Coordinates of C-alpha atoms in Angstrom, one line a residue:
M98 CA 87.5 112.2 77.5
Q99 CA 84.7 113.5 75.3
T100 CA 82.4 110.9 73.9
N101 CA 79.8 111.1 71.0
F102 CA 77.4 108.2 71.5
T103 CA 74.0 108.7 70.1
I104 CA 70.8 108.8 72.2
E105 CA 69.8 105.5 70.5
Q106 CA 73.2 103.9 71.4
M107 CA 72.9 105.0 75.0
K108 CA 69.7 102.9 75.4
D109 CA 72.0 99.9 75.5
P110 CA 73.1 99.4 79.1
A111 CA 76.6 98.1 78.0
I112 CA 77.2 101.2 75.9
K113 CA 75.9 103.4 78.7
R114 CA 78.4 101.8 81.2
S115 CA 81.3 102.1 78.6
N116 CA 80.4 105.7 78.1
E117 CA 80.7 106.3 81.9
V118 CA 84.1 104.7 81.9
L119 CA 85.4 106.5 78.9
R120 CA 84.4 109.9 80.2
T121 CA 86.5 109.4 83.3
C122 CA 89.7 109.0 81.3
V123 CA 91.8 112.2 81.0
H124 CA 94.6 110.8 78.7
C125 CA 97.2 111.3 81.4
G126 CA 99.2 108.2 80.5
F127 CA 100.1 107.1 84.0
C128 CA 98.8 103.6 83.0
T129 CA 101.5 103.1 80.4
A130 CA 104.2 103.0 83.1
T131 CA 102.7 99.9 84.8
C132 CA 101.2 98.1 81.8
P133 CA 103.1 94.8 81.2
T134 CA 102.4 94.6 77.4
Y135 CA 103.6 98.1 76.9
Q136 CA 106.7 97.3 78.9
V137 CA 107.4 94.4 76.6
L138 CA 106.2 95.7 73.2
G139 CA 106.6 99.5 73.5
D140 CA 103.6 100.2 71.3
E141 CA 101.1 102.8 72.4
L142 CA 98.3 100.7 71.1
D143 CA 99.4 97.9 73.5
S144 CA 98.9 100.2 76.5
P145 CA 95.6 100.9 78.3
R146 CA 95.4 104.4 76.9
G147 CA 96.0 103.2 73.3
R148 CA 93.4 100.4 73.7
I149 CA 90.9 102.9 75.2
Y150 CA 91.2 105.0 72.0
L151 CA 90.6 101.8 69.9
M152 CA 87.6 100.7 71.9
K153 CA 86.1 104.2 71.9
D154 CA 86.4 104.5 68.1
M155 CA 84.9 101.0 67.6
L156 CA 82.0 101.4 70.0
E157 CA 81.1 105.0 69.0
K158 CA 80.9 104.2 65.3
G159 CA 79.1 101.0 66.0
R160 CA 81.2 99.3 63.3
P161 CA 82.3 95.7 63.3
A162 CA 85.6 95.1 65.0
D163 CA 88.6 95.1 62.6
A164 CA 91.8 93.0 62.7
K165 CA 93.9 95.9 64.1
T166 CA 91.6 96.5 67.1
V167 CA 91.2 92.8 67.8
K168 CA 95.0 92.3 67.8
H169 CA 95.6 94.9 70.4
I170 CA 92.6 94.0 72.6
D171 CA 93.6 90.3 72.4
R172 CA 97.1 91.3 73.7
C173 CA 95.6 92.8 76.8
L174 CA 96.2 90.6 79.9
S175 CA 93.3 92.1 81.8
C176 CA 95.8 92.2 84.7
L177 CA 94.2 95.5 85.7
S178 CA 97.5 97.1 86.9
C179 CA 96.2 100.2 85.0
M180 CA 93.3 100.4 87.4
S181 CA 95.6 100.5 90.4
T182 CA 97.7 103.2 88.8
C183 CA 94.9 105.4 87.3
P184 CA 94.4 108.6 89.3
S185 CA 91.0 109.2 87.6
G186 CA 89.5 105.9 88.6
V187 CA 88.9 104.6 85.1
H188 CA 87.2 101.2 85.4
Y189 CA 89.1 99.6 82.6
M190 CA 87.8 96.1 83.4
H191 CA 84.2 96.9 82.5
L192 CA 85.3 98.6 79.3
V193 CA 87.6 95.9 78.0
D194 CA 85.1 93.2 79.0
H195 CA 82.4 95.0 76.9
A196 CA 84.8 95.3 74.0
R197 CA 85.6 91.6 74.0
E198 CA 81.9 90.8 74.0
Y199 CA 81.4 93.2 71.1
I200 CA 84.4 91.7 69.2
E201 CA 82.9 88.2 69.7
Q202 CA 79.6 89.4 68.2
T203 CA 81.0 91.3 65.2
Y204 CA 84.3 89.8 64.2
T205 CA 85.0 86.5 62.4
R206 CA 88.3 85.1 63.5
P207 CA 90.5 82.9 61.3
L208 CA 89.4 79.2 61.5
P209 CA 92.3 78.0 63.6
E210 CA 91.6 80.6 66.2
R211 CA 87.9 79.8 66.3
V212 CA 88.7 76.1 66.7
L213 CA 91.2 76.7 69.5
R214 CA 88.8 79.0 71.4
W215 CA 85.9 76.5 71.0
L216 CA 88.2 73.8 72.4
L217 CA 89.1 75.9 75.4
V218 CA 85.5 76.7 76.1
Q219 CA 84.6 73.1 75.9
V220 CA 87.4 71.8 78.1
L221 CA 88.8 74.3 80.7
P222 CA 85.6 74.9 82.7
Y223 CA 85.0 71.2 83.2
P224 CA 87.4 69.4 85.6
G225 CA 86.8 66.0 84.2
R226 CA 87.5 67.1 80.6
F227 CA 90.4 69.2 81.6
R228 CA 92.0 66.3 83.5
L229 CA 91.7 64.1 80.4
A230 CA 93.2 66.9 78.2
M231 CA 96.2 67.1 80.6
F232 CA 96.7 63.4 80.4
G233 CA 96.8 63.7 76.7
A234 CA 99.2 66.7 76.8
R235 CA 101.6 64.7 79.0
F236 CA 102.0 62.1 76.2
A237 CA 102.6 64.9 73.7
K238 CA 105.4 66.6 75.7
P239 CA 108.3 64.7 74.1
F240 CA 107.2 66.2 70.7
A241 CA 106.5 69.7 72.0
A242 CA 109.4 71.3 70.2
Y243 CA 107.8 70.3 66.9
L244 CA 104.4 71.8 67.6
P245 CA 103.0 75.2 66.6
G246 CA 103.4 78.0 69.2
R247 CA 99.9 77.7 70.8
L248 CA 99.8 74.0 70.9
K249 CA 103.4 74.0 72.3
A250 CA 102.2 76.4 75.0
M251 CA 99.3 74.1 75.9
V252 CA 101.4 71.0 76.1
S253 CA 104.1 72.8 78.2
L254 CA 101.6 73.6 80.9
A255 CA 100.8 70.0 81.5
P256 CA 102.1 69.0 85.0
S257 CA 104.3 65.8 85.3
D258 CA 102.0 64.6 88.1
L259 CA 98.2 64.9 87.9
P260 CA 96.1 64.2 91.0
G261 CA 92.9 62.2 90.9
P262 CA 89.6 63.8 91.9
S263 CA 89.4 64.8 95.5
P264 CA 86.4 63.5 97.5
M265 CA 86.6 66.8 99.4
D266 CA 85.4 68.7 96.3
M267 CA 82.1 66.9 96.3
P268 CA 78.9 68.6 97.7
Q269 CA 78.9 68.2 101.5
V270 CA 79.4 70.2 104.7
F271 CA 82.6 70.2 106.8
K272 CA 82.0 71.0 110.4
A273 CA 84.0 73.5 112.4
E274 CA 86.4 72.3 115.0
G275 CA 85.2 73.6 118.4
E276 CA 82.7 76.5 118.5
R277 CA 81.4 77.6 115.2
R278 CA 82.3 81.2 114.3
K279 CA 81.1 81.3 110.7
R280 CA 79.2 79.3 108.0
V281 CA 80.9 79.7 104.7
A282 CA 80.7 78.3 101.2
L283 CA 83.8 77.4 99.2
L284 CA 84.1 77.8 95.4
T285 CA 86.0 74.7 94.4
G286 CA 86.8 76.0 90.9
C287 CA 87.3 74.1 87.7
A288 CA 91.0 73.9 86.5
Q289 CA 92.2 73.9 90.1
R290 CA 90.2 70.8 90.8
A291 CA 92.1 69.0 88.0
L292 CA 95.6 70.5 88.5
N293 CA 96.0 70.8 92.3
T294 CA 93.5 69.3 94.7
D295 CA 95.7 70.1 97.7
I296 CA 94.6 73.8 97.6
N297 CA 91.0 73.2 98.3
E298 CA 91.8 70.5 100.9
A299 CA 94.2 72.8 102.7
T300 CA 91.6 75.6 102.6
I301 CA 88.9 73.4 104.1
R302 CA 91.2 72.3 106.9
L303 CA 92.3 75.8 107.6
L304 CA 88.8 77.2 107.8
T305 CA 87.4 74.3 109.9
R306 CA 90.4 74.6 112.3
H307 CA 89.5 78.2 112.8
G308 CA 85.8 77.7 113.6
C309 CA 84.1 77.7 110.2
D310 CA 81.5 75.3 108.8
V311 CA 82.5 74.9 105.2
V312 CA 79.8 74.2 102.6
I313 CA 80.5 72.7 99.2
A314 CA 77.2 73.6 97.6
K315 CA 75.5 71.3 95.2
G316 CA 75.5 72.7 91.6
I317 CA 78.6 74.9 91.7
G318 CA 81.2 74.8 89.0
C319 CA 83.3 77.2 87.0
C320 CA 82.9 80.9 88.0
G321 CA 82.7 81.9 84.4
A322 CA 85.9 84.0 84.3
L323 CA 87.6 82.0 81.5
T324 CA 84.7 82.4 79.1
H325 CA 83.8 85.9 80.3
H326 CA 87.2 87.2 79.3
M327 CA 86.9 85.6 75.9
G328 CA 83.8 87.6 75.3
K329 CA 81.5 84.6 75.4
T330 CA 78.7 86.0 77.5
S331 CA 76.1 83.3 77.2
E332 CA 78.6 80.7 78.4
S333 CA 80.0 82.8 81.2
H334 CA 76.6 83.9 82.5
A335 CA 75.3 80.3 82.5
S336 CA 78.2 79.2 84.7
A337 CA 77.8 82.2 87.0
A338 CA 74.0 81.8 87.3
A339 CA 74.5 78.2 88.4
N340 CA 76.8 79.3 91.2
I341 CA 74.5 82.2 92.2
N342 CA 71.5 79.8 92.5
A343 CA 73.5 77.2 94.4
W344 CA 74.8 79.7 97.0
M345 CA 71.5 81.5 97.4
K346 CA 69.8 78.3 98.2
E347 CA 72.3 77.9 101.1
Y348 CA 72.0 81.6 102.0
R349 CA 68.3 81.4 102.3
G350 CA 68.5 78.0 104.1
E351 CA 70.9 77.7 106.9
G352 CA 72.6 80.9 106.0
L353 CA 76.1 82.0 104.8
D354 CA 78.5 84.5 106.2
A355 CA 80.8 84.4 103.2
V356 CA 81.6 82.7 99.9
I357 CA 85.2 81.8 100.1
I358 CA 87.4 81.9 97.0
N359 CA 91.0 80.7 96.9
T360 CA 91.7 81.4 93.2
S361 CA 91.9 85.1 92.9
G362 CA 91.1 85.2 89.2
C363 CA 87.8 83.6 90.1
G364 CA 87.3 86.0 93.0
T365 CA 87.6 89.1 90.8
T366 CA 84.8 87.8 88.6
V367 CA 82.5 86.6 91.4
K368 CA 82.8 90.0 93.1
D369 CA 81.6 91.4 89.8
Y370 CA 78.5 89.2 89.5
G371 CA 76.4 92.2 90.6
H372 CA 77.5 94.2 87.6
M373 CA 77.3 91.3 85.2
F374 CA 73.7 90.6 86.1
R375 CA 72.6 94.1 86.8
N376 CA 69.9 94.0 84.1
D377 CA 68.9 90.4 84.7
D378 CA 66.3 88.7 86.7
L379 CA 69.1 87.5 89.0
A380 CA 70.3 91.0 89.7
E381 CA 69.3 91.0 93.4
D382 CA 70.8 87.6 94.1
A383 CA 73.9 88.3 92.1
A384 CA 74.5 91.5 94.1
I385 CA 74.1 89.5 97.4
V386 CA 76.7 86.9 96.2
S387 CA 79.1 89.7 95.2
T388 CA 78.9 91.1 98.7
L389 CA 79.4 87.7 100.3
A390 CA 82.4 86.9 98.1
K391 CA 85.7 87.0 100.0
D392 CA 89.2 85.9 99.2
I393 CA 90.5 83.3 101.7
S394 CA 93.0 85.9 103.0
E395 CA 90.3 88.4 103.8
V396 CA 88.5 85.9 106.0
M397 CA 91.6 84.6 107.7
V398 CA 92.7 88.1 108.6
E399 CA 89.4 88.6 110.3
L400 CA 89.5 85.2 112.1
G401 CA 93.1 85.5 113.1
L402 CA 95.6 82.6 113.1
N403 CA 95.7 80.0 115.8
D404 CA 99.1 79.2 117.3
A405 CA 101.5 78.7 114.4
K406 CA 104.8 76.9 114.3
V407 CA 107.0 76.4 111.2
P408 CA 110.7 75.8 110.5
E409 CA 112.8 78.8 109.5
M410 CA 111.8 79.4 105.9
K411 CA 112.1 82.2 103.4
V412 CA 108.9 82.8 101.4
A413 CA 108.9 84.9 98.2
Y414 CA 105.3 86.2 97.9
H415 CA 104.0 86.6 94.4
A416 CA 101.1 89.0 94.2
A417 CA 98.6 87.7 91.7
C418 CA 97.2 90.6 89.5
S419 CA 93.6 89.6 90.1
L420 CA 94.2 89.9 93.8
Q421 CA 96.3 93.1 94.1
H422 CA 94.7 94.9 91.2
G423 CA 91.3 93.3 90.6
Q424 CA 90.4 93.0 94.3
Q425 CA 92.8 95.6 95.7
I426 CA 94.0 93.0 98.3
K427 CA 97.7 93.9 98.7
T428 CA 98.7 93.2 102.3
H429 CA 96.6 90.4 103.8
P430 CA 98.5 87.4 102.4
K431 CA 101.8 88.9 103.5
T432 CA 100.4 89.8 107.0
L433 CA 99.2 86.2 107.4
L434 CA 102.4 84.6 106.3
K435 CA 104.4 86.7 108.7
A436 CA 102.0 86.0 111.5
A437 CA 102.5 82.3 110.8
G438 CA 106.3 82.7 111.3
F439 CA 107.6 82.8 107.8
T440 CA 110.2 85.3 106.6
V441 CA 108.3 87.0 103.8
M442 CA 110.1 88.7 100.8
E443 CA 108.7 90.5 97.8
P444 CA 110.3 90.6 94.3
A445 CA 111.2 93.7 92.3
D446 CA 108.3 95.1 90.2
P447 CA 105.6 93.1 92.1
H448 CA 102.9 95.0 90.3
L449 CA 103.8 93.3 86.9
C450 CA 102.0 90.3 85.6
C451 CA 103.6 86.8 85.4
G452 CA 101.9 86.3 82.0
S453 CA 99.4 83.6 83.0
A454 CA 96.1 85.6 82.9
G455 CA 93.6 82.8 82.3
T456 CA 94.0 81.6 78.8
Y457 CA 96.6 84.3 77.8
N458 CA 99.6 81.9 78.1
I459 CA 97.9 79.8 75.5
M460 CA 96.6 82.5 73.2
Q461 CA 99.6 84.8 73.4
P462 CA 102.5 82.4 74.2
E463 CA 105.4 84.7 73.1
I464 CA 104.4 87.7 75.2
S465 CA 103.4 85.4 78.1
A466 CA 106.8 83.6 78.0
E467 CA 108.7 86.9 78.2
L468 CA 106.6 88.1 81.2
K469 CA 107.1 84.7 82.9
N470 CA 110.9 84.9 82.4
R471 CA 111.0 88.4 83.9
K472 CA 108.8 87.4 86.9
V473 CA 110.8 84.2 87.6
A474 CA 114.1 86.2 87.5
T475 CA 112.9 88.6 90.1
L476 CA 111.6 85.8 92.3
E477 CA 114.8 83.7 92.0
A478 CA 116.9 86.8 92.8
L479 CA 115.5 86.6 96.4
T480 CA 116.9 83.0 96.8
P481 CA 113.7 81.9 98.6
D482 CA 112.9 78.4 100.0
V483 CA 109.5 78.6 98.5
I484 CA 107.3 80.8 96.4
S485 CA 103.8 81.6 97.6
A486 CA 100.8 82.7 95.5
G487 CA 97.1 82.9 95.7
N488 CA 96.1 81.9 92.2
I489 CA 96.4 78.5 90.5
G490 CA 97.2 80.1 87.1
C491 CA 100.2 82.0 88.5
M492 CA 101.4 78.9 90.3
M493 CA 101.4 76.8 87.1
Q494 CA 102.9 79.6 85.0
I495 CA 105.8 80.4 87.5
G496 CA 106.3 76.7 88.2
T497 CA 107.2 75.9 84.6
G498 CA 110.1 78.4 84.8
T499 CA 111.8 77.6 88.1
G500 CA 112.8 74.6 90.3
I501 CA 111.8 76.5 93.5
P502 CA 108.6 75.0 95.0
V503 CA 105.5 77.1 94.3
V504 CA 102.6 76.6 96.7
H505 CA 99.4 78.3 97.6
T506 CA 99.3 80.7 100.5
A507 CA 96.5 78.6 102.1
E508 CA 98.7 75.5 102.0
L509 CA 101.4 77.3 104.0
L510 CA 98.9 78.7 106.5
D511 CA 97.3 75.2 106.9
W512 CA 100.7 73.7 107.5
A513 CA 101.7 76.4 110.0
T514 CA 98.6 75.9 112.1
G515 CA 98.6 72.1 112.2
G516 CA 98.0 70.7 108.8
P517 CA 100.3 68.5 106.7
Q518 CA 103.4 69.9 105.0
P519 CA 102.7 70.8 101.3
Q520 CA 103.7 68.1 99.0
A521 CA 105.9 70.4 96.9
L522 CA 108.0 71.2 100.0
E523 CA 108.3 67.5 101.1
R524 CA 110.4 66.9 98.0
R525 CA 112.8 69.8 98.8
F526 CA 112.7 69.7 102.6
P527 CA 112.1 66.1 103.6
Q528 CA 113.4 66.7 107.1
A529 CA 110.7 69.3 107.8
A530 CA 108.1 66.6 107.4
E531 CA 109.5 64.5 110.1

């Protein structure tokens, strides 16, 4: 694609990077075939190719974002399926992230949207605040049918049971069982700490059982993904910088072999810290953290599973977009589940998003609901005993549309190698817990 940025514009590192991305696009349109919003809406401007044209025009002219551009960029899930499909290697993620930052700087949204976005920024990255918000949402559930679309979407996501804070999420070190093979840090996350504490606990047990010291570093928090994808750079960089500083203290102290992430949406962002901070004083440290960052499935494939024993059980594996497209990890979770003894199945159109996408199910509830219904239908068609996923957002989204238990892959692997049966399964298969 030909671009026409001025020499002055090219002095901006963000423009320079977007120019590099734009010039790799050859207008082929392969991306439209795998774009979820294009599948639902059928509008070229709601495809990656269409959005690229809109972003190019906006950035080249240096004009404030207009309502039309904002509408179509907001509808993008950032599922990154287009990046898996693109034969030219267009790094759509960096381009759309830059566009969202530009929109945040140049466009004034209607007051209700500004209030909602402010509320999400103030609540979601903080487990304590998020837990309180979920308690409030539970009381509002009986009145959900009478609420506006976005408020209704927020309330519908509130789980019926909400765990208390887990002591295992506090700063500490969990020692390896037997000979130590690795020393790793674990990102405990933000929303996950409020919604499902079993995931981190299972991950810690799984890692220590397989010879890892697991460090919960003091000072870690939200990875910054939620605010980053809303274009709020100062907030996202502040969260990321806190994590980088906390992990680098451990790295330069007793050392770290990896930073383990069990929420793939977070993993895609942490692996991009090097790019996010490329022009910052933290550039070197951020690059090191990006190199250390590993999804839990990557490390467990390397370590190998200890003797596993599980009842005969059919597992439908849902591939989170941030894992299969953002991190290009497509086979590890399925390989591990099969090695653990589960019968693993995959639904039709596994490349398509479930519609969660961070805050997307709140900001775009109609499109999100359509994608959820499609995903649930393909999963239920497999008649599985359990659905497995590697991302808390996907788990919550799919869980609101089906009665089949939805659990994290790490929970199943923990159970298979000696840990407790996941609570979601105990309700459906009480005999397996005996």
